[in-house]
């Protein structure tokens, strides 16, 4: 298949996930194009058999360039096999309230963009203390403490389940 992966990433984990997905799908015999959300705005989606948009949650929202891309391509996305990959820390846990929050984030994204993704992949992200400024670092340490997660400021902590991601991608491409 000819696949487009367009992503937005604030601290780099979604970029890493998008690249991993691209490498994996390439290895499976697919032709994969990967682009940042800004660069993907000129892409002709009809050229692709499948399109994956990926972004991460920050204070309940996805990156603006990703929202803009989904909005401008909403119609085209409805005519191709498409999926939304949402990266967050809430997806690392099993707190029902957190998962409700994630659904609400995706619903708001769908309302804002006019694109209701037929497939949504929730993927756990990472604490990336090496990318945070003082205030972000402070806020994220507080969040980690709230969730009883042990973190070392200055050290990144990754929750992404790479094996599960591969299975999710396989399921998406195998589905009708
Ligand atoms: C300032 C800030 C706000 C965040 N807000 C949320 C949030 O509301 N919900 C959540 O589940 N994760 C939240 N996260 C965690 C990110 O989604 C997670 O770190 C993800 O891996 C970031 O992906 P990126 O590196 O591609 O930007 C937040 C992270 C930061 C730094």
mmCIF file of C-alpha atoms and ligand atoms in Angstrom:
data_model
loop_
_atom_site.group_PDB
_atom_site.id
_atom_site.type_symbol
_atom_site.label_atom_id
_atom_site.label_comp_id
_atom_site.label_asym_id
_atom_site.label_seq_id
_atom_site.Cartn_x
_atom_site.Cartn_y
_atom_site.Cartn_z
ATOM 1 C CA UNK A 1 0.000 0.000 0.000
ATOM 2 C CA UNK A 2 0.948 3.620 -0.477
ATOM 3 C CA UNK A 3 0.737 5.235 2.979
ATOM 4 C CA UNK A 4 1.080 8.814 4.239
ATOM 5 C CA UNK A 5 1.991 9.505 7.861
ATOM 6 C CA UNK A 6 1.604 13.162 8.849
ATOM 7 C CA UNK A 7 2.458 14.146 12.407
ATOM 8 C CA UNK A 8 2.875 16.988 14.865
ATOM 9 C CA UNK A 9 5.140 16.682 17.893
ATOM 10 C CA UNK A 10 5.971 19.195 20.603
ATOM 11 C CA UNK A 11 8.716 17.381 22.509
ATOM 12 C CA UNK A 12 9.621 14.697 19.955
ATOM 13 C CA UNK A 13 7.894 11.505 21.112
ATOM 14 C CA UNK A 14 5.197 11.560 18.403
ATOM 15 C CA UNK A 15 7.950 12.143 15.834
ATOM 16 C CA UNK A 16 9.724 9.054 17.159
ATOM 17 C CA UNK A 17 6.452 7.065 17.030
ATOM 18 C CA UNK A 18 5.672 8.273 13.491
ATOM 19 C CA UNK A 19 9.174 7.274 12.324
ATOM 20 C CA UNK A 20 8.895 3.905 14.008
ATOM 21 C CA UNK A 21 5.514 3.315 12.317
ATOM 22 C CA UNK A 22 6.979 4.370 8.954
ATOM 23 C CA UNK A 23 9.975 2.031 9.324
ATOM 24 C CA UNK A 24 7.774 -0.825 10.436
ATOM 25 C CA UNK A 25 5.272 -0.429 7.583
ATOM 26 C CA UNK A 26 8.132 -0.055 5.118
ATOM 27 C CA UNK A 27 9.548 -3.322 6.367
ATOM 28 C CA UNK A 28 6.142 -4.889 5.763
ATOM 29 C CA UNK A 29 6.444 -4.023 2.087
ATOM 30 C CA UNK A 30 4.450 -0.780 2.039
ATOM 31 C CA UNK A 31 5.577 2.492 0.488
ATOM 32 C CA UNK A 32 5.495 5.125 3.222
ATOM 33 C CA UNK A 33 5.791 8.886 3.022
ATOM 34 C CA UNK A 34 6.264 10.720 6.316
ATOM 35 C CA UNK A 35 5.853 14.468 6.789
ATOM 36 C CA UNK A 36 5.336 17.056 9.486
ATOM 37 C CA UNK A 37 1.769 18.404 9.559
ATOM 38 C CA UNK A 38 2.865 21.741 8.059
ATOM 39 C CA UNK A 39 4.620 20.084 5.131
ATOM 40 C CA UNK A 40 1.746 17.682 4.518
ATOM 41 C CA UNK A 41 -0.729 20.439 3.750
ATOM 42 C CA UNK A 42 0.097 20.340 0.038
ATOM 43 C CA UNK A 43 -0.112 16.544 -0.186
ATOM 44 C CA UNK A 44 -2.659 15.077 -2.603
ATOM 45 C CA UNK A 45 -4.379 12.515 -0.370
ATOM 46 C CA UNK A 46 -6.016 10.712 -3.289
ATOM 47 C CA UNK A 47 -2.509 9.439 -4.151
ATOM 48 C CA UNK A 48 -2.503 7.299 -1.017
ATOM 49 C CA UNK A 49 -4.277 4.104 -0.041
ATOM 50 C CA UNK A 50 -4.085 4.975 3.650
ATOM 51 C CA UNK A 51 -3.389 8.101 5.708
ATOM 52 C CA UNK A 52 -2.361 8.232 9.361
ATOM 53 C CA UNK A 53 -2.464 11.548 11.238
ATOM 54 C CA UNK A 54 -0.565 11.625 14.529
ATOM 55 C CA UNK A 55 -0.368 14.235 17.272
ATOM 56 C CA UNK A 56 0.032 14.525 21.027
ATOM 57 C CA UNK A 57 -2.133 15.878 23.815
ATOM 58 C CA UNK A 58 -1.005 19.011 25.648
ATOM 59 C CA UNK A 59 -3.485 20.408 28.159
ATOM 60 C CA UNK A 60 -6.279 18.558 26.394
ATOM 61 C CA UNK A 61 -5.440 19.746 22.877
ATOM 62 C CA UNK A 62 -3.588 18.592 19.788
ATOM 63 C CA UNK A 63 -1.060 20.720 17.901
ATOM 64 C CA UNK A 64 -2.506 23.551 15.819
ATOM 65 C CA UNK A 65 -0.794 22.518 12.538
ATOM 66 C CA UNK A 66 -2.356 19.064 12.898
ATOM 67 C CA UNK A 67 -5.801 20.528 13.538
ATOM 68 C CA UNK A 68 -5.365 22.801 10.512
ATOM 69 C CA UNK A 69 -4.268 19.864 8.340
ATOM 70 C CA UNK A 70 -7.196 17.655 9.392
ATOM 71 C CA UNK A 71 -9.602 20.550 8.827
ATOM 72 C CA UNK A 72 -8.340 21.334 5.357
ATOM 73 C CA UNK A 73 -8.273 17.642 4.383
ATOM 74 C CA UNK A 74 -11.456 16.486 6.164
ATOM 75 C CA UNK A 75 -13.259 15.676 2.923
ATOM 76 C CA UNK A 76 -10.304 13.862 1.363
ATOM 77 C CA UNK A 77 -9.724 11.929 4.603
ATOM 78 C CA UNK A 78 -13.275 10.621 4.391
ATOM 79 C CA UNK A 79 -12.444 9.068 1.008
ATOM 80 C CA UNK A 80 -9.341 7.156 1.992
ATOM 81 C CA UNK A 81 -8.537 4.601 4.702
ATOM 82 C CA UNK A 82 -7.604 6.904 7.559
ATOM 83 C CA UNK A 83 -6.712 6.802 11.238
ATOM 84 C CA UNK A 84 -5.809 9.176 14.033
ATOM 85 C CA UNK A 85 -2.938 8.319 16.367
ATOM 86 C CA UNK A 86 -3.200 10.193 19.654
ATOM 87 C CA UNK A 87 -0.133 10.248 21.925
ATOM 88 C CA UNK A 88 -0.614 11.076 25.595
ATOM 89 C CA UNK A 89 0.462 10.161 29.083
ATOM 90 C CA UNK A 90 -3.117 9.353 30.070
ATOM 91 C CA UNK A 91 -2.916 6.390 27.676
ATOM 92 C CA UNK A 92 -0.093 4.975 29.790
ATOM 93 C CA UNK A 93 -2.496 4.225 32.628
ATOM 94 C CA UNK A 94 -5.879 2.674 33.260
ATOM 95 C CA UNK A 95 -7.623 5.465 35.118
ATOM 96 C CA UNK A 96 -11.206 5.537 33.710
ATOM 97 C CA UNK A 97 -11.417 9.314 34.232
ATOM 98 C CA UNK A 98 -8.218 9.787 32.197
ATOM 99 C CA UNK A 99 -9.598 7.627 29.398
ATOM 100 C CA UNK A 100 -12.853 9.594 29.393
ATOM 101 C CA UNK A 101 -10.708 12.707 29.124
ATOM 102 C CA UNK A 102 -8.904 11.253 26.119
ATOM 103 C CA UNK A 103 -12.203 10.469 24.385
ATOM 104 C CA UNK A 104 -13.287 14.047 25.033
ATOM 105 C CA UNK A 105 -10.031 15.315 23.463
ATOM 106 C CA UNK A 106 -10.626 13.242 20.330
ATOM 107 C CA UNK A 107 -14.275 14.364 20.163
ATOM 108 C CA UNK A 108 -13.233 18.015 20.378
ATOM 109 C CA UNK A 109 -10.633 17.403 17.656
ATOM 110 C CA UNK A 110 -13.335 15.847 15.445
ATOM 111 C CA UNK A 111 -15.711 18.763 16.071
ATOM 112 C CA UNK A 112 -13.026 21.346 15.344
ATOM 113 C CA UNK A 113 -11.772 19.688 12.169
ATOM 114 C CA UNK A 114 -14.936 18.163 10.704
ATOM 115 C CA UNK A 115 -13.048 14.856 10.387
ATOM 116 C CA UNK A 116 -14.282 11.990 12.551
ATOM 117 C CA UNK A 117 -11.456 9.443 12.431
ATOM 118 C CA UNK A 118 -12.881 5.971 11.753
ATOM 119 C CA UNK A 119 -9.945 4.477 13.666
ATOM 120 C CA UNK A 120 -8.364 6.038 16.742
ATOM 121 C CA UNK A 121 -5.107 4.650 18.149
ATOM 122 C CA UNK A 122 -4.255 5.773 21.671
ATOM 123 C CA UNK A 123 -0.531 5.441 22.254
ATOM 124 C CA UNK A 124 1.317 6.139 25.501
ATOM 125 C CA UNK A 125 3.961 8.847 25.178
ATOM 126 C CA UNK A 126 6.847 9.884 27.386
ATOM 127 C CA UNK A 127 8.115 12.334 29.943
ATOM 128 C CA UNK A 128 10.860 14.202 28.093
ATOM 129 C CA UNK A 129 12.514 16.244 30.778
ATOM 130 C CA UNK A 130 15.438 16.995 28.470
ATOM 131 C CA UNK A 131 13.015 19.029 26.295
ATOM 132 C CA UNK A 132 11.171 20.895 29.071
ATOM 133 C CA UNK A 133 11.887 24.371 30.339
ATOM 134 C CA UNK A 134 11.835 25.043 34.069
ATOM 135 C CA UNK A 135 8.055 25.514 34.308
ATOM 136 C CA UNK A 136 7.140 22.511 32.175
ATOM 137 C CA UNK A 137 9.558 20.388 34.160
ATOM 138 C CA UNK A 138 7.969 21.536 37.395
ATOM 139 C CA UNK A 139 4.433 20.900 36.100
ATOM 140 C CA UNK A 140 5.341 17.457 34.771
ATOM 141 C CA UNK A 141 7.003 16.438 38.022
ATOM 142 C CA UNK A 142 3.805 17.404 39.783
ATOM 143 C CA UNK A 143 1.734 15.315 37.323
ATOM 144 C CA UNK A 144 4.102 12.359 37.785
ATOM 145 C CA UNK A 145 3.756 12.608 41.551
ATOM 146 C CA UNK A 146 -0.049 12.759 41.268
ATOM 147 C CA UNK A 147 0.058 9.504 39.296
ATOM 148 C CA UNK A 148 2.587 7.857 41.624
ATOM 149 C CA UNK A 149 5.090 7.684 38.775
ATOM 150 C CA UNK A 150 8.715 7.850 39.790
ATOM 151 C CA UNK A 151 10.610 10.216 37.573
ATOM 152 C CA UNK A 152 14.052 11.725 37.685
ATOM 153 C CA UNK A 153 14.146 15.289 36.451
ATOM 154 C CA UNK A 154 16.857 15.292 33.788
ATOM 155 C CA UNK A 155 15.954 11.760 32.709
ATOM 156 C CA UNK A 156 13.341 10.907 30.108
ATOM 157 C CA UNK A 157 10.836 8.157 30.771
ATOM 158 C CA UNK A 158 9.134 6.380 27.905
ATOM 159 C CA UNK A 159 5.835 4.508 28.183
ATOM 160 C CA UNK A 160 5.297 3.726 24.486
ATOM 161 C CA UNK A 161 4.523 0.057 23.893
ATOM 162 C CA UNK A 162 6.228 -0.591 20.552
ATOM 163 C CA UNK A 163 4.989 -4.172 20.143
ATOM 164 C CA UNK A 164 1.379 -3.074 20.747
ATOM 165 C CA UNK A 165 1.823 -0.272 18.210
ATOM 166 C CA UNK A 166 2.864 -2.763 15.513
ATOM 167 C CA UNK A 167 -0.221 -4.877 16.224
ATOM 168 C CA UNK A 168 -2.480 -1.819 16.099
ATOM 169 C CA UNK A 169 -1.017 -0.794 12.724
ATOM 170 C CA UNK A 170 -1.450 -4.338 11.374
ATOM 171 C CA UNK A 171 -5.082 -4.352 12.537
ATOM 172 C CA UNK A 172 -5.765 -1.001 10.883
ATOM 173 C CA UNK A 173 -4.380 -2.056 7.500
ATOM 174 C CA UNK A 174 -6.008 -5.486 7.646
ATOM 175 C CA UNK A 175 -9.450 -3.985 8.379
ATOM 176 C CA UNK A 176 -11.975 -3.123 5.657
HETATM 177 C C1 LIG B 1 2.822 20.919 29.038
HETATM 178 C C2 LIG B 1 2.320 19.521 28.816
HETATM 179 C C3 LIG B 1 0.954 19.255 28.905
HETATM 180 C C4 LIG B 1 0.486 17.943 28.732
HETATM 181 N N1 LIG B 1 -0.858 17.707 28.845
HETATM 182 C C5 LIG B 1 -1.311 16.429 28.765
HETATM 183 C C6 LIG B 1 -2.693 16.143 28.928
HETATM 184 O O1 LIG B 1 -3.536 17.035 29.072
HETATM 185 N N2 LIG B 1 -3.087 14.842 28.894
HETATM 186 C C7 LIG B 1 -2.187 13.814 28.723
HETATM 187 O O2 LIG B 1 -2.595 12.655 28.737
HETATM 188 N N3 LIG B 1 -0.871 14.059 28.512
HETATM 189 C C8 LIG B 1 -0.424 15.337 28.543
HETATM 190 N N4 LIG B 1 0.910 15.597 28.343
HETATM 191 C C9 LIG B 1 1.824 14.480 28.024
HETATM 192 C C10 LIG B 1 2.166 14.417 26.527
HETATM 193 O O3 LIG B 1 1.033 14.087 25.757
HETATM 194 C C11 LIG B 1 3.273 13.368 26.345
HETATM 195 O O4 LIG B 1 4.419 13.813 27.029
HETATM 196 C C12 LIG B 1 3.602 13.084 24.891
HETATM 197 O O5 LIG B 1 4.595 12.057 24.845
HETATM 198 C C13 LIG B 1 4.089 14.335 24.157
HETATM 199 O O6 LIG B 1 4.322 13.997 22.805
HETATM 200 P P1 LIG B 1 5.330 14.872 21.902
HETATM 201 O O7 LIG B 1 6.718 14.654 22.498
HETATM 202 O O8 LIG B 1 5.225 14.301 20.548
HETATM 203 O O9 LIG B 1 4.879 16.274 21.986
HETATM 204 C C14 LIG B 1 1.396 16.892 28.472
HETATM 205 C C15 LIG B 1 2.770 17.171 28.359
HETATM 206 C C16 LIG B 1 3.237 18.463 28.534
HETATM 207 C C17 LIG B 1 4.714 18.728 28.416
#
